[in-house]
C-alpha positions as protocol buffer text, in pm:
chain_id: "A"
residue {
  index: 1
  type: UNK
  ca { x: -178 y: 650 z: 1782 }
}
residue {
  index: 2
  type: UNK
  ca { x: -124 y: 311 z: 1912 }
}
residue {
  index: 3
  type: UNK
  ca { x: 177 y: 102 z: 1695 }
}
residue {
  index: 4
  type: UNK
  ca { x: 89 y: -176 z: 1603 }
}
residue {
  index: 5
  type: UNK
  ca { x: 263 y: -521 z: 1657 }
}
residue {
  index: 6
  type: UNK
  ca { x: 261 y: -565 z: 1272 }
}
residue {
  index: 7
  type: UNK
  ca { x: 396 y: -483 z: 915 }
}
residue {
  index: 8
  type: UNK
  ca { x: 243 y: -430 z: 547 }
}
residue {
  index: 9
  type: UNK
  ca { x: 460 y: -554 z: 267 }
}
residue {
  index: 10
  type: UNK
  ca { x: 363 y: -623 z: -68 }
}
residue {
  index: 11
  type: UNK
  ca { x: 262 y: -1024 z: -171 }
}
residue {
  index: 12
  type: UNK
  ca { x: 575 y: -1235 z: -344 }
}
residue {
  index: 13
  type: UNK
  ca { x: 322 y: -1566 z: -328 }
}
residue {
  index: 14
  type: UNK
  ca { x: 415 y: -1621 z: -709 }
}
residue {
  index: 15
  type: UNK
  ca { x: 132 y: -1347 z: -791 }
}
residue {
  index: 16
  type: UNK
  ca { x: 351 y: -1025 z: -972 }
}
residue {
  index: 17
  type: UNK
  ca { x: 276 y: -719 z: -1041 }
}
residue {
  index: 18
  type: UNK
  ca { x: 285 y: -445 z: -1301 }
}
residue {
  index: 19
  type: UNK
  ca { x: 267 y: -99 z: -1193 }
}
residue {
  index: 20
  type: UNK
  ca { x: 318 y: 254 z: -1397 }
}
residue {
  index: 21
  type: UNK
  ca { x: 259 y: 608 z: -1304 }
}
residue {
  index: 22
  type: UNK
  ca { x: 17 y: 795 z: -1532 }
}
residue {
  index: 23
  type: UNK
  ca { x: -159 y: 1135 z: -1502 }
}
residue {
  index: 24
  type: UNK
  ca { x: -78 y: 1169 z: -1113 }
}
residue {
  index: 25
  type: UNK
  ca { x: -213 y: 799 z: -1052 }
}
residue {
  index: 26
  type: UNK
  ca { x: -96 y: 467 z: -987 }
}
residue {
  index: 27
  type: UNK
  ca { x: -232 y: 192 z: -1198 }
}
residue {
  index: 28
  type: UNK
  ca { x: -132 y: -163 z: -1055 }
}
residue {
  index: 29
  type: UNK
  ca { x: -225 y: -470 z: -1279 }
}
residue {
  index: 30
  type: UNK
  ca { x: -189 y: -804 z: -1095 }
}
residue {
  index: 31
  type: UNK
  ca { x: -53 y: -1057 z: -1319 }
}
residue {
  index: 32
  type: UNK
  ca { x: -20 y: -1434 z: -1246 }
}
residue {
  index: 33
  type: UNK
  ca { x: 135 y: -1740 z: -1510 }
}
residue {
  index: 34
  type: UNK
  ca { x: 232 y: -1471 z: -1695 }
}
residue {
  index: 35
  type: UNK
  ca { x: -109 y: -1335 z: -1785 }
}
residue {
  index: 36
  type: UNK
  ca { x: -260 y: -1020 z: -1648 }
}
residue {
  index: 37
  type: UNK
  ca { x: -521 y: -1013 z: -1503 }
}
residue {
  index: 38
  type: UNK
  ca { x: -704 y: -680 z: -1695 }
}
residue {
  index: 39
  type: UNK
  ca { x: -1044 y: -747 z: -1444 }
}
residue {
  index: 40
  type: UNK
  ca { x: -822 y: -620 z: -1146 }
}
residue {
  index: 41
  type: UNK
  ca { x: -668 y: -327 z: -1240 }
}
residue {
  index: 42
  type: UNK
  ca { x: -637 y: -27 z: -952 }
}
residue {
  index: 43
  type: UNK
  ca { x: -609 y: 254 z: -968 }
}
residue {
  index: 44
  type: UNK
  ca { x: -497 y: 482 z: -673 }
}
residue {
  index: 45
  type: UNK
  ca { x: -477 y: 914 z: -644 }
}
residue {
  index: 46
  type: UNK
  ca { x: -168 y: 1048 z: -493 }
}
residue {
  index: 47
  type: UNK
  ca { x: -178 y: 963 z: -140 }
}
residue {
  index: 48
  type: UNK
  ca { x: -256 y: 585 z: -260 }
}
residue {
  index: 49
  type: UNK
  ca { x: 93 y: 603 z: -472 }
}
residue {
  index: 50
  type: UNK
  ca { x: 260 y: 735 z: -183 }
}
residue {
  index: 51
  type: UNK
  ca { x: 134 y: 438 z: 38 }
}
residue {
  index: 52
  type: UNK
  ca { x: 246 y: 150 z: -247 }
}
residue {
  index: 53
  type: UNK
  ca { x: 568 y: 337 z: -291 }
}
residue {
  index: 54
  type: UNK
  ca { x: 662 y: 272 z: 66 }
}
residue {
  index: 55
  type: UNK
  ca { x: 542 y: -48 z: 53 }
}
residue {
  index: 56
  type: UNK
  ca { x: 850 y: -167 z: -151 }
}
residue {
  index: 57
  type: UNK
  ca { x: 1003 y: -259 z: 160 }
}
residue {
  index: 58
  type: UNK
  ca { x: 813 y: -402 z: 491 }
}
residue {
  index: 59
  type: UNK
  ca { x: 748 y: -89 z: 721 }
}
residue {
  index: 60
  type: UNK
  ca { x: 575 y: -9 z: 998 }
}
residue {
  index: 61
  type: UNK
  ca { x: 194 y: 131 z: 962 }
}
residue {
  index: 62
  type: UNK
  ca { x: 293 y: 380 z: 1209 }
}
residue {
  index: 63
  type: UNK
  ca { x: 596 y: 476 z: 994 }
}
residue {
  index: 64
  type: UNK
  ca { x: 390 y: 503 z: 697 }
}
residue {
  index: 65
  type: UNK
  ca { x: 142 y: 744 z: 883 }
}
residue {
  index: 66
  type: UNK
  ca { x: 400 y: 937 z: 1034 }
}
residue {
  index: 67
  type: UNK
  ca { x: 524 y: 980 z: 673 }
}
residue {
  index: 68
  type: UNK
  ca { x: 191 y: 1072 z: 540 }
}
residue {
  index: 69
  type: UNK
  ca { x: 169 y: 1330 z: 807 }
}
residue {
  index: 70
  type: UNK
  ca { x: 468 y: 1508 z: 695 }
}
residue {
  index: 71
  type: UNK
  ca { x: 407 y: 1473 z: 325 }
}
residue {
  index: 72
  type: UNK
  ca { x: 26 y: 1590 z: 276 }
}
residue {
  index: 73
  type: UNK
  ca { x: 5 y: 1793 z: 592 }
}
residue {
  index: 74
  type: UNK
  ca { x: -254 y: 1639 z: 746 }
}
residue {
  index: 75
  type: UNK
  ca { x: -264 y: 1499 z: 1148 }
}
residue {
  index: 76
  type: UNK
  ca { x: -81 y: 1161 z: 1236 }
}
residue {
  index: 77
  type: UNK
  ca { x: -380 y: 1057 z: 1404 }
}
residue {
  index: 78
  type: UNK
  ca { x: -589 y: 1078 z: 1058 }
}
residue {
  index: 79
  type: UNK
  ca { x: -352 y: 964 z: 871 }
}
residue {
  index: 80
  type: UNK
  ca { x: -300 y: 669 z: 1077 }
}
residue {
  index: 81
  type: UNK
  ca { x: -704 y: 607 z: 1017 }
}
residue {
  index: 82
  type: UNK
  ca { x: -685 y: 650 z: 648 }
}
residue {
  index: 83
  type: UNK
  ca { x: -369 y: 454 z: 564 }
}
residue {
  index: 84
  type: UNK
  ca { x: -526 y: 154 z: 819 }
}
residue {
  index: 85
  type: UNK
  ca { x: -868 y: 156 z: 615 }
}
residue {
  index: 86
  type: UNK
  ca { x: -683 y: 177 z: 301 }
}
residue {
  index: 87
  type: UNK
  ca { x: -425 y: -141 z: 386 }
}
residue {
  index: 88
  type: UNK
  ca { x: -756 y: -306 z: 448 }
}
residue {
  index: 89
  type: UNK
  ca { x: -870 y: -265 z: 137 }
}
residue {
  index: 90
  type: UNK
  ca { x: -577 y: -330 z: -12 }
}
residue {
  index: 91
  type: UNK
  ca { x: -531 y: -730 z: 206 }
}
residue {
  index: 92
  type: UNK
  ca { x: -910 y: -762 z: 74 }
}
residue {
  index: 93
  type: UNK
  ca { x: -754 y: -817 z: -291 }
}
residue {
  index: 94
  type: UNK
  ca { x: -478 y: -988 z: -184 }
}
residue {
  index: 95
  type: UNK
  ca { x: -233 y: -718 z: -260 }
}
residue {
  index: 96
  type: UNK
  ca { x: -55 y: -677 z: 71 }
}
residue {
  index: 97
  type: UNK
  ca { x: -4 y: -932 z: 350 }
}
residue {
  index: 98
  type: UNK
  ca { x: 111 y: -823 z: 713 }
}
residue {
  index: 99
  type: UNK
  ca { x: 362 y: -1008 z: 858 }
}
residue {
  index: 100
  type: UNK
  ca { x: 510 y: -1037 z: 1176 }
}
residue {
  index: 101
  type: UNK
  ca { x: 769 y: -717 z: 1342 }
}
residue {
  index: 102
  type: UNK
  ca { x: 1112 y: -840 z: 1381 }
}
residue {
  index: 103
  type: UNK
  ca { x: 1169 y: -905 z: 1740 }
}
């Protein structure tokens, strides 16, 4: 897998958000002014809760695949795949940004 030359952290652009664990699935509810926002609320299986969970602090995409390897037994190389499609998604509504590695 090739590393990339960036990392996925969580959005602190003013936009919060509120995020409990129920039935084995993460629901995330963006709130903004202090109003939530109930037409965006995600929800995301186990794998998806393992991704936002190390998301609390900037880390490596690599790092997080090499994680998900380990965890759900399945091949860096896919994981890598899965967990790059899925930060897509997750930049697309403006959960996540990427931000530059730490020279």
């Amino acid at each position: 897998m090739q590393a990339p030359s960036r990392v996925a952290r969580r959005t602190d652009d003013g936009q919060s958000f509120v995020t409990r664990r129920i039935a084995g699935e993460t629901l995330i509810l963006p709130v903004s002014g202090h109003v939530a926002n109930l037409d965006a609320i995600y929800v995301m299986n186990d794998v998806g809760s393992r991704i936002w969970e190390l998301l609390e602090a900037p880390m490596p995409v690599e790092q997080i695949a090499d994680r998900l390897s380990s965890e759900f037994e399945v091949s860096v190389e896919r994981a890598g795949d899965d967990v790059r499609e899925f930060l897509g998604v997750l930049s697309e509504r403006g959960l996540i940004e990427y931000i530059a590695e730490a020279p």
